[in-house]
Short mmCIF file of C-alpha atoms in Angstrom, two decimals:
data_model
loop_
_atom_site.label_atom_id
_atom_site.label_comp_id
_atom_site.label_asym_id
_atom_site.label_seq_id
_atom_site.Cartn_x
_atom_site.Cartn_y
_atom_site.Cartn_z
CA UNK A 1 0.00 0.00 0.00
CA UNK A 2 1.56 3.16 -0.98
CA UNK A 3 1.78 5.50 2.27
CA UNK A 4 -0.34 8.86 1.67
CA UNK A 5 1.93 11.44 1.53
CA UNK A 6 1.16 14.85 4.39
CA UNK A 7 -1.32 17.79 3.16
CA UNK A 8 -1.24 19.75 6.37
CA UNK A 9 1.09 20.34 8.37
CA UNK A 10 0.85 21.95 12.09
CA UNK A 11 4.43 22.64 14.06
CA UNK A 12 4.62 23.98 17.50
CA UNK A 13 1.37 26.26 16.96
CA UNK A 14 0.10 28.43 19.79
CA UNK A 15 -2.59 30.65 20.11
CA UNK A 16 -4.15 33.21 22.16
CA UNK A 17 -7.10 35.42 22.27
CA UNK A 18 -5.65 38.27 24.24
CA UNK A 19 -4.13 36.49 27.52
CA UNK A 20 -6.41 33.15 26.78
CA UNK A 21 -4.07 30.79 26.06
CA UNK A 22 -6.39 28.89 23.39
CA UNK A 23 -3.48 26.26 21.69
CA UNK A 24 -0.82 25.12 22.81
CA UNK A 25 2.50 23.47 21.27
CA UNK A 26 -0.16 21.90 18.28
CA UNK A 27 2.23 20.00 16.05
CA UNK A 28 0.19 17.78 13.95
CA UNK A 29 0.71 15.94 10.05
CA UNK A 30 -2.69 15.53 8.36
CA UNK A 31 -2.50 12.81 6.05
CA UNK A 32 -3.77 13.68 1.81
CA UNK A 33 -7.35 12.24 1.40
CA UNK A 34 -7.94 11.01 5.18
CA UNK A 35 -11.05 11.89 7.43
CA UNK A 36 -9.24 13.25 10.10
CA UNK A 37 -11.61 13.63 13.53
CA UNK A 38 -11.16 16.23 16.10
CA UNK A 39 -13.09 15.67 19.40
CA UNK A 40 -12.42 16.45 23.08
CA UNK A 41 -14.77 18.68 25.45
CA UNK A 42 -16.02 22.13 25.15
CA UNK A 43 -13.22 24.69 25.49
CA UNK A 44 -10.47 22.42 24.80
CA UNK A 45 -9.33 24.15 21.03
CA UNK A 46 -11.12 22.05 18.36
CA UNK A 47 -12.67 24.62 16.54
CA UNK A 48 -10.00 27.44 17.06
CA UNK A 49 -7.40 24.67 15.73
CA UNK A 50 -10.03 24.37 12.53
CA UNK A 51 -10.56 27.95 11.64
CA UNK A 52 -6.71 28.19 12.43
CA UNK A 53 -6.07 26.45 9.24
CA UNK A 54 -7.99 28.31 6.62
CA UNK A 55 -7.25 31.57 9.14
CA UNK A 56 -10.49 32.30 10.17
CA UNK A 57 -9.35 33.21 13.78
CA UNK A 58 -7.67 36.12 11.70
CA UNK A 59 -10.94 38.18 12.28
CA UNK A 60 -10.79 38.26 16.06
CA UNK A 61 -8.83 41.51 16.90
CA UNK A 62 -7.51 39.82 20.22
CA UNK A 63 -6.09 36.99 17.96
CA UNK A 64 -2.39 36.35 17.93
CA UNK A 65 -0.30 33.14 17.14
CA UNK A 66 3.56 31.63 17.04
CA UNK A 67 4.53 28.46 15.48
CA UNK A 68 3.53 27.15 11.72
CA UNK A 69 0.68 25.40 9.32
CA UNK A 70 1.40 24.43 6.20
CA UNK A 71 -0.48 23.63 3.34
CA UNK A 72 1.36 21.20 0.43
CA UNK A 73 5.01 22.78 2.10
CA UNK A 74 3.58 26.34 2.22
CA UNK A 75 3.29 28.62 5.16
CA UNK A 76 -0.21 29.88 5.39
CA UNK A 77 0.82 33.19 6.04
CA UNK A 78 3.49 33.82 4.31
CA UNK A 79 3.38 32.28 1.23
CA UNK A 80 -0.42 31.83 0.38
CA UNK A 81 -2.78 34.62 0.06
CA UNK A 82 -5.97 34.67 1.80
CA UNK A 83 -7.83 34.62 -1.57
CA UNK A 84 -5.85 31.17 -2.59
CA UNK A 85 -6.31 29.54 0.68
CA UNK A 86 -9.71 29.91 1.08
CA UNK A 87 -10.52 28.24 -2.16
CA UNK A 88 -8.25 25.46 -1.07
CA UNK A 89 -9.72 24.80 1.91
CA UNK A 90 -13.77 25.00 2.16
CA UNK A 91 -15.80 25.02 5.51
CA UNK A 92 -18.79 23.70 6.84
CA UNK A 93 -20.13 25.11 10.04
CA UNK A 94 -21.96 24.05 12.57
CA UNK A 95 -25.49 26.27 11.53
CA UNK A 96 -26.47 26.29 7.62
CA UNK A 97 -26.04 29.82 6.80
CA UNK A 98 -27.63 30.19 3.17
CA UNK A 99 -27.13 33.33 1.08
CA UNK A 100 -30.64 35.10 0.50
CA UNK A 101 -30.70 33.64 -2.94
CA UNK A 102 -32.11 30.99 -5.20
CA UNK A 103 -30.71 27.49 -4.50
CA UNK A 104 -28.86 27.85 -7.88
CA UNK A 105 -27.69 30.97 -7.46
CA UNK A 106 -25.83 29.95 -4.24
CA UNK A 107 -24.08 26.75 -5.47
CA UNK A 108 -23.09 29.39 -8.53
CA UNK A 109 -21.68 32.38 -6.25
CA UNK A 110 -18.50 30.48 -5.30
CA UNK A 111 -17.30 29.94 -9.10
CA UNK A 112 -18.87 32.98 -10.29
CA UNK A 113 -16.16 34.96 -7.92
CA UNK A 114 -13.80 32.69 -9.39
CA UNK A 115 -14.60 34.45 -12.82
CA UNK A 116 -16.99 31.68 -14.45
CA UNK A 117 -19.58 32.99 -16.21
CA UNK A 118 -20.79 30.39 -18.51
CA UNK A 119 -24.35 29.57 -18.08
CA UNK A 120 -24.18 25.99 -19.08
CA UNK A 121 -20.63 25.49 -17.16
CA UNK A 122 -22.59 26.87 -14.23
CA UNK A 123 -25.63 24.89 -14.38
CA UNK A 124 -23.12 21.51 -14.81
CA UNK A 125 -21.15 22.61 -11.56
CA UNK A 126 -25.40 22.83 -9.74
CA UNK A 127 -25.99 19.88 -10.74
CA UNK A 128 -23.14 17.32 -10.28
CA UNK A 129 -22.46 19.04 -6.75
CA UNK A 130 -25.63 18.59 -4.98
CA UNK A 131 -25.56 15.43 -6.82
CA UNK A 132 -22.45 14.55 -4.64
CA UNK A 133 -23.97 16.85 -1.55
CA UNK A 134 -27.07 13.82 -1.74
CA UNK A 135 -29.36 17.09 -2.42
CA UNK A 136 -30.02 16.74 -6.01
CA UNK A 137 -33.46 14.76 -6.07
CA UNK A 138 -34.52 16.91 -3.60
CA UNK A 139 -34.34 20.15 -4.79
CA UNK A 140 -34.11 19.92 -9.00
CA UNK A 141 -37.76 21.39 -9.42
CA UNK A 142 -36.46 24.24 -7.06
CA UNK A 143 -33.39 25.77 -8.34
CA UNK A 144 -35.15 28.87 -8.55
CA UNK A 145 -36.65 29.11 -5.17
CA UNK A 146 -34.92 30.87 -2.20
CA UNK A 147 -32.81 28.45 -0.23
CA UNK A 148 -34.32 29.94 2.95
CA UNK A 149 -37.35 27.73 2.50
CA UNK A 150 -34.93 24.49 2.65
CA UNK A 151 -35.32 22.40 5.38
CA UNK A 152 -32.66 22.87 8.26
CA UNK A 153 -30.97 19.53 6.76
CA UNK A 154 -31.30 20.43 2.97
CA UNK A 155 -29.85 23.57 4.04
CA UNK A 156 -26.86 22.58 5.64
CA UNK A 157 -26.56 19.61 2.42
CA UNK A 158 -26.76 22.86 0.55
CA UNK A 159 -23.83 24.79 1.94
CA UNK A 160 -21.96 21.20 1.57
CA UNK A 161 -22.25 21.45 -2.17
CA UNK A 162 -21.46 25.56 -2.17
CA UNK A 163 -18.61 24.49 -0.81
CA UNK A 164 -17.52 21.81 -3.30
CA UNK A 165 -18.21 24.18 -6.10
CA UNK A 166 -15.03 26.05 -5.77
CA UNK A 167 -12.82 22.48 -5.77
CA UNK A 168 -11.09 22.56 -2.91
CA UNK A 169 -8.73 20.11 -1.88
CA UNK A 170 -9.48 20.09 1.89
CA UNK A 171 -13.29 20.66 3.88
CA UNK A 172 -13.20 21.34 7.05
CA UNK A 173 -16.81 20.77 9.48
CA UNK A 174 -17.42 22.40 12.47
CA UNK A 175 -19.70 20.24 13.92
CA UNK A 176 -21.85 19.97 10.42
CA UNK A 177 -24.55 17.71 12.10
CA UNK A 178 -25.28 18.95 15.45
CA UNK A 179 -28.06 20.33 14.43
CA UNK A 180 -29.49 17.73 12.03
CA UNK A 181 -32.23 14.87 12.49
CA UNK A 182 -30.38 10.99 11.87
CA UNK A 183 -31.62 11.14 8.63
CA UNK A 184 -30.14 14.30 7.10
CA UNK A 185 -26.54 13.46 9.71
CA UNK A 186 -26.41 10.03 7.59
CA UNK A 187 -26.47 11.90 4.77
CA UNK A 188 -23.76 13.99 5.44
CA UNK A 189 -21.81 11.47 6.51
CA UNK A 190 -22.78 9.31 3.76
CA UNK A 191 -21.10 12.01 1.45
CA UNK A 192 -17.86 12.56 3.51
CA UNK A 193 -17.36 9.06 2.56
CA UNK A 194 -17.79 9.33 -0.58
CA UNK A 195 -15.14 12.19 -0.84
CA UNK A 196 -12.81 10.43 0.55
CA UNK A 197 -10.70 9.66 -3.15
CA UNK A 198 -10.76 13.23 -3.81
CA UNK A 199 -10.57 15.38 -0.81
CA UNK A 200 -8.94 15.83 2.49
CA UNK A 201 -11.36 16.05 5.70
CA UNK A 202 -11.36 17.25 9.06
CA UNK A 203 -14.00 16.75 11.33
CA UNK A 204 -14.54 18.59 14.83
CA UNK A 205 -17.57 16.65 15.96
CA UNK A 206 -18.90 16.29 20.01
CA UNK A 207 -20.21 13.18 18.42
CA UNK A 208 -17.84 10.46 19.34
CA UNK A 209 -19.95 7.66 17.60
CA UNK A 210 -19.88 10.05 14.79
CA UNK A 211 -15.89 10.08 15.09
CA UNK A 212 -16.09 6.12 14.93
CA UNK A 213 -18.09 5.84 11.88
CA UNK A 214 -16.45 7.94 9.15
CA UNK A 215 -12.74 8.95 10.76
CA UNK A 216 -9.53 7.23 9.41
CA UNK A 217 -7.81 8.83 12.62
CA UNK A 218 -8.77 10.87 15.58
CA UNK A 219 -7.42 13.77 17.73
CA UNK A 220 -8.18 14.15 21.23
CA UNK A 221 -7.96 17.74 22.00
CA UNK A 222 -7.81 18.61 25.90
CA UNK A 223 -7.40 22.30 27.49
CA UNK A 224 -5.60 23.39 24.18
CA UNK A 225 -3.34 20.64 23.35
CA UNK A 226 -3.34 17.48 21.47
CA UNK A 227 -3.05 14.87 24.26
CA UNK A 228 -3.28 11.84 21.81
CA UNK A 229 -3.33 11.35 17.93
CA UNK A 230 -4.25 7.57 16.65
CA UNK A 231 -5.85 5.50 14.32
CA UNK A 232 -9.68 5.87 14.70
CA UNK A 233 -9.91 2.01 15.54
CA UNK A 234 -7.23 2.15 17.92
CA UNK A 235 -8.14 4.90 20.21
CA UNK A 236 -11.79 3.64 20.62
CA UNK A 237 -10.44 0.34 21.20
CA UNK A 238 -7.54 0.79 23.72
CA UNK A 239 -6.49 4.85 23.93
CA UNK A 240 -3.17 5.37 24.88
CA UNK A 241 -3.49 8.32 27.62
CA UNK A 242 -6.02 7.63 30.84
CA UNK A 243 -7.51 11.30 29.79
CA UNK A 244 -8.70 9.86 26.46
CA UNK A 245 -9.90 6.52 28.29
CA UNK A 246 -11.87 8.53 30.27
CA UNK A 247 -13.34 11.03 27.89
CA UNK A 248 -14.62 8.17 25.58
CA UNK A 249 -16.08 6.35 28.41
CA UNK A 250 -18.31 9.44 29.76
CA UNK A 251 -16.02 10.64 33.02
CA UNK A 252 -15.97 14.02 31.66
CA UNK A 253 -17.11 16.13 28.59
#
């Protein structure tokens, strides 16, 4: 089996939010085409570690960071623009935010800003990603309808394929299904399994069965740092640390 070769790349990353220490010492190699799962209790750095790596936290005034990410050997910030790494690197959060548009119109912002204007390009890109986003059959009669009247599931399938419409390489979630019924969270799931040939995921999920089911390997994030990194099998099976043990087996979180 040929080993997967590294697509991100965290070394000795800290952050704080004024005098909140928020991460601490993160060094981390995330593997090309893996689902990588983040979990570990509220407050211990999941999400700030995920909008670290498309620079999200960059909007919080208070922000400020040492230490290195890297994306194929490049340093986020100094040798990617924000415009660049934002198309690599797509998002999914946690609430479905839909743009106050038709649901075609939203899947075709994203390439639109990326200067393609063809009509029948732009109808192909609709259609074969909310094919992939499981959303197609749903919503085909209704490409002209405002996406506000989605259900909260088709919504959030929606913002899925928005996101795959500017081909990135990596999607991060942000919790994408804590929000959903089981249906519409199979569905998503379903999908990130499918992409799994062609992109690069990382999950931050409070849903450690989630974790089990779609995960290659998971991160167990505690008060800011990374207190273990395994195989998805192999930490739900027999975790390394005591912390983990006891996170996974409902002591805390």
């Amino acid at each position: 089996m040929v080993e997967k070769g590294n697509k991100l790349n965290a070394r000795s990353l800290n952050i704080w939010f004024g005098t909140i220490y928020a991460l601490k010492k993160i060094t981390i190699d995330i593997l090309e085409n893996e689902i990588l799962s983040i979990i570990g209790p509220a407050n211990s750095g999941k999400s700030t570690f995920l909008r670290a790596l498309n620079r999200l936290n960059d909007l919080n005034s208070d922000f400020h960071f040492e230490g290195n990410i890297f994306l194929d050997g490049k340093d986020i910030y100094r040798d990617i623009s924000i415009g660049e790494l934002r198309k690599k690197i797509g998002m999914v959060f946690a609430l479905p935010v839909p743009l106050p548009l038709s649901v075609f119109e939203n899947i075709a912002y994203g390439p639109r800003r990326h200067g393609i204007q063809d009509q029948g390009r732009l109808s192909e890109i609709v259609e074969r990603t909310l094919t992939a986003a499981y959303l197609w059959d749903e919503v085909k009669d209704r490409l002209h309808t405002s996406a506000i009247k989605l259900s909260g599931g088709q919504q959030q399938r929606l913002c899925l394929a928005r996101t795959l419409a500017v081909e990135p390489d990596i999607i991060l979630y942000d919790e994408p299904c804590s929000s959903l019924d089981p249906i519409s969270t199979a569905k998503i799931e379903e999908a990130m399994l499918r992409f799994k040939h062609k992109y690069t995921q990382i999950l931050v999920t409070n849903n450690t069965k989630q974790a089990a089911r779609v995960s290659d390997r998971t991160a167990f994030f505690l008060m800011g740092e990374l207190v273990e990194l395994d195989l998805t099998e192999n930490m739900f099976t027999c975790p390394a640390r005591k912390e983990t043990n006891d996170y996974l087996s409902g002591r805390f979180g």
